[in-house]
Coordinates of C-alpha atoms in Angstrom, one line a residue:
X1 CA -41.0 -79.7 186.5
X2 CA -39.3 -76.9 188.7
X3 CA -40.2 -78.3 192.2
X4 CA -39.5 -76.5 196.1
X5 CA -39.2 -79.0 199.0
X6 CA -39.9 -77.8 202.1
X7 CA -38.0 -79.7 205.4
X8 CA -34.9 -81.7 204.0
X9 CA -34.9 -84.3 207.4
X10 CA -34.7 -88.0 206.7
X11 CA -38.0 -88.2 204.1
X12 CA -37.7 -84.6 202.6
X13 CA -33.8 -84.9 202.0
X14 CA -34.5 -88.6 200.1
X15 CA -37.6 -87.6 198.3
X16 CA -35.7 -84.8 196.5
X17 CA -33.2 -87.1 195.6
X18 CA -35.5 -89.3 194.0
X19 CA -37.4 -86.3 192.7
X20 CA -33.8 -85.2 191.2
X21 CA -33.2 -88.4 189.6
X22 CA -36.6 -87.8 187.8
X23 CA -35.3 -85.1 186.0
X24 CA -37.1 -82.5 187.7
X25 CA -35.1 -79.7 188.7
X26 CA -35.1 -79.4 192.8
X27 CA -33.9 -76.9 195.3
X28 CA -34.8 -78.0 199.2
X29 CA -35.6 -75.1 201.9
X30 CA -35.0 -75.8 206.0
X31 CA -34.8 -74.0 208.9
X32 CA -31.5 -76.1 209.6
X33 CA -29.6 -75.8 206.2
X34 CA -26.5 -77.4 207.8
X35 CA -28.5 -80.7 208.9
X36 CA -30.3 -80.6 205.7
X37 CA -27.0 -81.2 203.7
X38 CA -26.1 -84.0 206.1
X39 CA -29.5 -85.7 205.5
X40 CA -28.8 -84.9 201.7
X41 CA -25.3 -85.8 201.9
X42 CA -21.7 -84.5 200.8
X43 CA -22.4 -85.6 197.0
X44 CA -25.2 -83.8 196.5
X45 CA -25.3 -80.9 194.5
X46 CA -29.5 -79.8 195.4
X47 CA -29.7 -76.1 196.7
X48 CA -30.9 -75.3 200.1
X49 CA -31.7 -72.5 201.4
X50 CA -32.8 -71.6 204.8
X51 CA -36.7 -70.7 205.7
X52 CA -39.1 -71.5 208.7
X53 CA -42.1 -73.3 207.3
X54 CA -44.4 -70.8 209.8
X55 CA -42.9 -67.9 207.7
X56 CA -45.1 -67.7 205.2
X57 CA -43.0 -65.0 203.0
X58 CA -40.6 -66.4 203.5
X59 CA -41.5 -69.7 202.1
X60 CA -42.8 -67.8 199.0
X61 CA -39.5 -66.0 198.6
X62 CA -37.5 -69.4 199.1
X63 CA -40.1 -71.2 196.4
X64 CA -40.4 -68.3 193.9
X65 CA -40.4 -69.9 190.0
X66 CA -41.3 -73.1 191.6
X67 CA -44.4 -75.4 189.3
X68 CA -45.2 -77.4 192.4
X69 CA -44.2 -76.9 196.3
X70 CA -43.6 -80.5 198.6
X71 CA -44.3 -79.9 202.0
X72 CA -42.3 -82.6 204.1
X73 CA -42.4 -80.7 207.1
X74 CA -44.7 -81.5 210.1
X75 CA -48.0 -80.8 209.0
X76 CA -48.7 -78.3 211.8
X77 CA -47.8 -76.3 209.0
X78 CA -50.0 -77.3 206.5
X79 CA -52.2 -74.6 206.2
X80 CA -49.0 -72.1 206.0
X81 CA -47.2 -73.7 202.9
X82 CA -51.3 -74.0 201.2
X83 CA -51.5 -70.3 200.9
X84 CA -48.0 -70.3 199.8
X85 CA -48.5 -72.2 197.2
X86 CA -51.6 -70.2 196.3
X87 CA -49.5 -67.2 196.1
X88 CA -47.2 -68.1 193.7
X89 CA -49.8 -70.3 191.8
X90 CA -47.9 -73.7 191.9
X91 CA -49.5 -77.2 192.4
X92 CA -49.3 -78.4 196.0
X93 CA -48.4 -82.1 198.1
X94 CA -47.8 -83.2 201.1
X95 CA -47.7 -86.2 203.4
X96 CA -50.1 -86.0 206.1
X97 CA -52.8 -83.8 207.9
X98 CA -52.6 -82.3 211.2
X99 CA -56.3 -82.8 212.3
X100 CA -56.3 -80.5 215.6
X101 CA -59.0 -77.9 213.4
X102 CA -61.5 -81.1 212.9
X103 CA -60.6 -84.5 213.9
X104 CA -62.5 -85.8 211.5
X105 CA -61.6 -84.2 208.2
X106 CA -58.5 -83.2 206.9
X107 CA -58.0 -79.2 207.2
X108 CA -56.5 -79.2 203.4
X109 CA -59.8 -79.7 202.0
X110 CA -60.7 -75.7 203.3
X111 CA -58.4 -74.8 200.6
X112 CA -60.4 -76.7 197.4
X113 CA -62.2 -73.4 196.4
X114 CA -59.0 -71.5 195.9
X115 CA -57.1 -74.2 194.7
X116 CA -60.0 -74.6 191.9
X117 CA -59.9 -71.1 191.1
X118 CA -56.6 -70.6 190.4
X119 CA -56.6 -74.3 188.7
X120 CA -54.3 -75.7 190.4
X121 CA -54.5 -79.3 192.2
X122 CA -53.1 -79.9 195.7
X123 CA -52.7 -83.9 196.5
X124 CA -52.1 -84.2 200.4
X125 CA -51.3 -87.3 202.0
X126 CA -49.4 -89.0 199.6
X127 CA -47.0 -90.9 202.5
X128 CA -46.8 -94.7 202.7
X129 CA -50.0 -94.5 206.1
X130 CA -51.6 -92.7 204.7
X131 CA -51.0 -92.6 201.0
X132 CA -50.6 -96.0 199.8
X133 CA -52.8 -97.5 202.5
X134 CA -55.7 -95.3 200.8
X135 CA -54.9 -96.6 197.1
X136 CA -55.1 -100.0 198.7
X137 CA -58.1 -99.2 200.3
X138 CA -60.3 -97.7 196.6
X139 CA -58.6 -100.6 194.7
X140 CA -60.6 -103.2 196.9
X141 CA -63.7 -101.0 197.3
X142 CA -63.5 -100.9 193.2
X143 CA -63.9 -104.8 193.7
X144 CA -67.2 -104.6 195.7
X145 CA -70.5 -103.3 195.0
X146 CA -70.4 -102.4 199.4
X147 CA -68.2 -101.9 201.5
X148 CA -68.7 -103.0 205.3
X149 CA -65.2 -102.7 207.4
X150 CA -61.8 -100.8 206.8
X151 CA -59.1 -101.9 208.8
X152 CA -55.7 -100.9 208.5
X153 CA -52.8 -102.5 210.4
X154 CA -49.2 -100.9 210.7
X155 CA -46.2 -102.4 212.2
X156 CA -42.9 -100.2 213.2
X157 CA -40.3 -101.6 214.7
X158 CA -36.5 -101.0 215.9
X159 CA -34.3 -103.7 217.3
X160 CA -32.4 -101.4 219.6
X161 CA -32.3 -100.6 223.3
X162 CA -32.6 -96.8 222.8
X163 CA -35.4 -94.9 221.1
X164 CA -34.5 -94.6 217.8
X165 CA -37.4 -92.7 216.0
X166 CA -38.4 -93.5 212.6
X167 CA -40.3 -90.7 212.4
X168 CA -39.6 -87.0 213.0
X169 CA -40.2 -86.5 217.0
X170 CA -42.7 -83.8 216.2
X171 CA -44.8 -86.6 214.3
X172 CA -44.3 -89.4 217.0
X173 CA -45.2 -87.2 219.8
X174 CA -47.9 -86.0 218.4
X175 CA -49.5 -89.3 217.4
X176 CA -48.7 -90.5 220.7
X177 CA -50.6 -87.4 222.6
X178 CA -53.5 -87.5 220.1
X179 CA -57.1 -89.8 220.5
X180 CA -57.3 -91.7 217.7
X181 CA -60.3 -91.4 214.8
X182 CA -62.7 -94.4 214.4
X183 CA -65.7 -94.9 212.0
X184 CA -68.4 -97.1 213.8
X185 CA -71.9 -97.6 212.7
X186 CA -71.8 -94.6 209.6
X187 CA -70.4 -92.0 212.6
X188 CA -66.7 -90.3 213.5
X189 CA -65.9 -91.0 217.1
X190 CA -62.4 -90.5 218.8
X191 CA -61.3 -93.6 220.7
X192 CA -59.0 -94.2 224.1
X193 CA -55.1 -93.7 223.6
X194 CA -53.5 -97.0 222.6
X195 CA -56.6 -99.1 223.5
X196 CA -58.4 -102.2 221.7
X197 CA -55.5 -104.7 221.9
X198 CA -55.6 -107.1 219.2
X199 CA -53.5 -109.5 217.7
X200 CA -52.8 -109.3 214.2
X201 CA -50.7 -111.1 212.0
X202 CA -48.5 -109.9 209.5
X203 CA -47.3 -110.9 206.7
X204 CA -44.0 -113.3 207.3
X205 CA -41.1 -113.2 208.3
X206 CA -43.1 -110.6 211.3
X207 CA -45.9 -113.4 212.0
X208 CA -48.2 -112.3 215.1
X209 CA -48.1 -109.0 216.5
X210 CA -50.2 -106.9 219.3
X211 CA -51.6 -104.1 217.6
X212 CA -53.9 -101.2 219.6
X213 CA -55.5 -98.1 218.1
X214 CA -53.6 -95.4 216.7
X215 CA -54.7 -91.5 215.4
X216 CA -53.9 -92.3 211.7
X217 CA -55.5 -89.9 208.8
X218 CA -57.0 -92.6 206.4
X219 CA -60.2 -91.8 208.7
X220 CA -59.8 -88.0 208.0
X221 CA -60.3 -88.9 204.4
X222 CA -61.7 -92.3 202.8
X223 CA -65.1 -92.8 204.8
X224 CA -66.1 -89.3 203.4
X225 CA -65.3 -90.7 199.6
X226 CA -66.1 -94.3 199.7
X227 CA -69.2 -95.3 201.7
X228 CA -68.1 -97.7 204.5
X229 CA -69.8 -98.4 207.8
X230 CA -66.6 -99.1 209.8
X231 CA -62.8 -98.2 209.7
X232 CA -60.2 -97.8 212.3
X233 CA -56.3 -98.1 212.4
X234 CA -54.3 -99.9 214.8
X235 CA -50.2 -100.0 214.8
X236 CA -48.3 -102.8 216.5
X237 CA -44.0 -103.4 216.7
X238 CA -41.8 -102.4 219.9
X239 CA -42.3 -98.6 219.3
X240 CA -45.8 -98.5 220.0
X241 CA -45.3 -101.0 222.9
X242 CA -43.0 -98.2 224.3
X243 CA -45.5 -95.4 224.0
X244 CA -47.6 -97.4 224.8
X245 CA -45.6 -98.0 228.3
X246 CA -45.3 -94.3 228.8
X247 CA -49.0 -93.3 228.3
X248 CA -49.7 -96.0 230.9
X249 CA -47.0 -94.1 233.4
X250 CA -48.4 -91.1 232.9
X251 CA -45.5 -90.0 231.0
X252 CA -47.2 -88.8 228.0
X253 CA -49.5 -85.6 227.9
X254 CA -49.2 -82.7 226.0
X255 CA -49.0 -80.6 228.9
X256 CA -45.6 -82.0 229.8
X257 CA -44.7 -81.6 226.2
X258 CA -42.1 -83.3 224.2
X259 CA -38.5 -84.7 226.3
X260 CA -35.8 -85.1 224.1
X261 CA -34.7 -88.7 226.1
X262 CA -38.2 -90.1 224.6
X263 CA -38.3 -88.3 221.2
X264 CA -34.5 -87.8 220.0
X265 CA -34.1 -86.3 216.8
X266 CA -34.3 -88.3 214.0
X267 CA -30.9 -89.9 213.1
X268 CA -29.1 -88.6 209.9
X269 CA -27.9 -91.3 207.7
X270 CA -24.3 -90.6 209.1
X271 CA -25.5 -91.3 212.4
X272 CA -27.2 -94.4 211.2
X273 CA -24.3 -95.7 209.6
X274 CA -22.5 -95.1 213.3
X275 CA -25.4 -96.7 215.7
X276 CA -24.8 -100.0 213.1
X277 CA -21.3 -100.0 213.5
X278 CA -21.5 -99.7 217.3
X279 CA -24.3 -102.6 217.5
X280 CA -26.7 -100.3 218.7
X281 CA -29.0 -100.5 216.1
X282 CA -29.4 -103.9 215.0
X283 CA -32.3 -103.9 212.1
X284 CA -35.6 -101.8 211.5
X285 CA -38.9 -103.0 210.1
X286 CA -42.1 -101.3 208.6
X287 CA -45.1 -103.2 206.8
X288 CA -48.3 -102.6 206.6
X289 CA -52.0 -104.7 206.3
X290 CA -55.4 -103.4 204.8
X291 CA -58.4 -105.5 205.1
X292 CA -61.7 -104.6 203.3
X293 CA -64.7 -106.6 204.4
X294 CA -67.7 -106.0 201.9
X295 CA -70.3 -107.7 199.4
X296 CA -69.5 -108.5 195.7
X297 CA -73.5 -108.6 193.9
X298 CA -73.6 -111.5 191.4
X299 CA -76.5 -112.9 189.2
X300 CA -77.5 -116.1 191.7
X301 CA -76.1 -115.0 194.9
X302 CA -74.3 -112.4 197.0
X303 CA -70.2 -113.1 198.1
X304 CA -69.1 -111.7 201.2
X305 CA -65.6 -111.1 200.6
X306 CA -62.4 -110.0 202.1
X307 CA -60.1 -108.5 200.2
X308 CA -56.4 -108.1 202.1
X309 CA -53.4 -106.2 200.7
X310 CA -50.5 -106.7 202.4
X311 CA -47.4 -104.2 201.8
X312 CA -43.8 -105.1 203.0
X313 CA -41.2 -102.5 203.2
X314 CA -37.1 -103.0 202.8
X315 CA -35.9 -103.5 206.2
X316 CA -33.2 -101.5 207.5
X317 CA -30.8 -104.2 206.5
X318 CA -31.8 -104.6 203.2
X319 CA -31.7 -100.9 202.6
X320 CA -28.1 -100.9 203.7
X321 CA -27.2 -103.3 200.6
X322 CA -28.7 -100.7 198.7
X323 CA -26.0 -98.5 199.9
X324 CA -28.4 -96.0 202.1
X325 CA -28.4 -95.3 205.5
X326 CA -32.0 -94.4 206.3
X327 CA -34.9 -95.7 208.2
X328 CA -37.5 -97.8 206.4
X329 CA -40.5 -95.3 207.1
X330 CA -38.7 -92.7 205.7
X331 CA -37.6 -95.1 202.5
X332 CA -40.9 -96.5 202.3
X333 CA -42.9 -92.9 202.8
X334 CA -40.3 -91.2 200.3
X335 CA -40.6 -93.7 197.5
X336 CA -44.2 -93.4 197.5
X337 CA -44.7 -89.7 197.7
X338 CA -41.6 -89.9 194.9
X339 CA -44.4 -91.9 192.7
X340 CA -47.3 -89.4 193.6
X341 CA -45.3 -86.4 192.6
X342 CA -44.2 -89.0 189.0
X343 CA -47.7 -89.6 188.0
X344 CA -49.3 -86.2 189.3
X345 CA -52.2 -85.4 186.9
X346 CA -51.6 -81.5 186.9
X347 CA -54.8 -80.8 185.0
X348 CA -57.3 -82.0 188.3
X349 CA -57.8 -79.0 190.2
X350 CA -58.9 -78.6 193.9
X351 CA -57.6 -80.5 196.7
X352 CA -57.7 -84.4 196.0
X353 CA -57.1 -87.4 198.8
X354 CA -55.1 -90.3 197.0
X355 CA -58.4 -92.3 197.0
X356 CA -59.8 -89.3 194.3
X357 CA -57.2 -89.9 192.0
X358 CA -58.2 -91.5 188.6
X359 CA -57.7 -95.0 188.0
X360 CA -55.3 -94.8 185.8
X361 CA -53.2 -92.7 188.4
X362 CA -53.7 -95.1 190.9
X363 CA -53.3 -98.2 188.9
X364 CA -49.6 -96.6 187.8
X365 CA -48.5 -95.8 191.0
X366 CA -49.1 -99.2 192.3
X367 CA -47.4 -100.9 189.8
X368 CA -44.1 -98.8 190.1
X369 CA -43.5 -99.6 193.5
X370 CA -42.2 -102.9 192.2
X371 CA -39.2 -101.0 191.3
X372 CA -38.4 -99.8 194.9
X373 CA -38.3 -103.3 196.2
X374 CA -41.8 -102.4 197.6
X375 CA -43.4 -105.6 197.6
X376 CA -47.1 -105.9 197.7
X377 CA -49.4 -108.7 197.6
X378 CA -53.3 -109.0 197.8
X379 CA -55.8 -111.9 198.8
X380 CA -59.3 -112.5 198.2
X381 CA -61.3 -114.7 200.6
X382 CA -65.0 -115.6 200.7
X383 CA -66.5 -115.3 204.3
X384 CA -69.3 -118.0 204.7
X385 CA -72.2 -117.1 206.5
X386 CA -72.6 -118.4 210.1
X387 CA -69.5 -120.1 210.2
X388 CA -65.6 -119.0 210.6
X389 CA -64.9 -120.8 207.6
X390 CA -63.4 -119.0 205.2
X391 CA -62.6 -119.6 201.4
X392 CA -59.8 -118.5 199.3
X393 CA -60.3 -117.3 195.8

């Protein structure tokens, strides 16, 4: 497949590889062609060419022959690399949703009409949160005949002084000004900034954690595909606790904007290779939890069940044996989009969340992230009735 990446930072610049190694045939574009060949390093031989993603000719003249267009820019721009894709008929992904239109649903699904009528698909949100988390989420619902609660549990963390952003600092700045989305009771509500402390624990070697509520776009997507009465997303590890820090000190608002001091740019792997070498940055971690609380219908009695998949990511360290210098959200979000893009079923049309993909889609992209060192292991419990008891199966 003749595939355009749009934004060659730390995820766009290793997805392409992995795209690359494939067999497709991949050209990147940026707005900073120069950084995109550090992220993309001196070996590589992958074209890029320069283009804002708000140009939206321009985009079509940088993506022109293309069979599918990967936006891995911020997803403010979204909407602008849709129609772009519309124009020159190509099948369309991306990472996240933006959410400022309605909080509550992700603005890709406005394109499904003309997505279906020039039968092509567009799969958004095809990241590690979301992404995998929503796989995780349909695999367990698949399980149950309801499904009660949804709760997803993140955990990002740096062990070094400075920021060091693991995501782009339009992303972390903008997750950090936003409310977050909540599903309570059947209804959408937007919660407080980094409120509902709770502890949570992780899968070893993290253990315990403080986790508070995060604006995440799992709720954007899976409570209007798989009936739930609850969901919400909470993140934990010592870059929330910083935000976390500033919000409190009334040092984040949008109407103060973003401060390069708080939000540097995200390190190229050169740079990375340089902050481990000075001691600066010691190791990185990135994992993530989903619990799905329902009721399993069986001839003599109903199981209350909890299903819980946890997903643990190579740590900084451990991607560094693998001779790469990048962060493990970008490792972990690349890999998985990388698997998406693998398995994409070109003949859906429309817009599709990962959650609407068929089983056999789903099923395959699970079971190759066993090949990324992506390790990923589930639970069943049975929840007694009137009693903290709990039962594993």
């Amino acid at each position: 497949m003749r595939i355009f990446v749009l934004g060659a930072g730390a995820t766009g610049s290793l997805l392409a590889q992995l795209l690359e190694r494939q067999g497709h045939t991949v050209w990147c574009g940026d707005r900073d062609p120069e950084r995109a060949r550090r992220f993309l390093g001196k070996k590589s031989t992958i074209p890029v060419t320069n283009v804002n993603a708000r140009n939206l000719r321009g985009i079509v003249k940088a993506a022109k022959g293309c069979q599918l267009i990967v936006n891995a820019t911020a997803s403010v721009f979204n909407e602008i690399v849709l129609r772009a894709a519309l124009r020159l008929r190509a099948h369309y992904v991306d990472l996240s949703s933006h959410l400022m239109r309605h909080p509550f649903r992700a603005e890709q699904f406005r394109y499904t009409k003309k997505f279906e009528e020039k039968n092509r698909v567009a799969l958004i949100n095809t990241g590690a949160a979301p992404g995998l988390t929503n796989l995780l989420v349909k695999r367990a619902a698949e399980l149950l005949n309801e499904v009660e609660a949804v709760h997803v549990r993140l955990y990002e963390s740096s062990e070094s002084d400075d920021p060091i952003s693991q995501w782009s600092p339009e992303v972390s700045f903008d997750e950090a000004i936003s409310h977050p989305q909540i599903y309570r009771n059947g209804k959408f509500q937007l919660g407080k900034r980094f409120s509902e402390i709770e502890k949570f624990r992780f899968a070893g070697p993290i253990g315990n954690a403080r986790v508070v509520l995060a604006a995440q776009d799992e709720v954007a997507t899976l409570p209007h595909f798989i009936p739930m009465r609850e969901l919400d997303v909470k993140i934990g590890g010592n870059e929330i606790d910083r935000l976390r820090r500033w919000h409190k000190q009334g040092k984040l608002s949008k109407s103060r904007g973003m401060t390069r001091q708080r939000f540097p740019q995200t390190s190229s792997p050169r740079m990375i290779a340089k902050l481990i070498r000075q001691g600066i940055l010691q190791n990185a971690r990135f994992a993530a939890a989903v619990l799905v609380k329902g009721v399993k219908r069986g001839k003599k009695e109903d199981q209350h069940l909890l299903i819980r998949s946890d997903c643990m990511f190579p740590t900084l360290y451990q991607i560094r044996q693998q001779g790469r210098f990048t962060t493990p959200v970008a490792y972990a979000t690349a890999h998985v989009a990388a698997l998406f893009i693998k398995y994409l079923p070109r003949d859906l049309v429309g817009v599709c969340a990962p959650e609407m993909l068929p089983a056999e889609t789903r099923r395959a992209i699970l079971a190759g992230l066993r090949n990324h060192n992506i390790r990923i292991t589930h639970k069943t419990t049975v929840l007694k009735h009137n009693s903290e008891d709990e039962e594993e199966i």
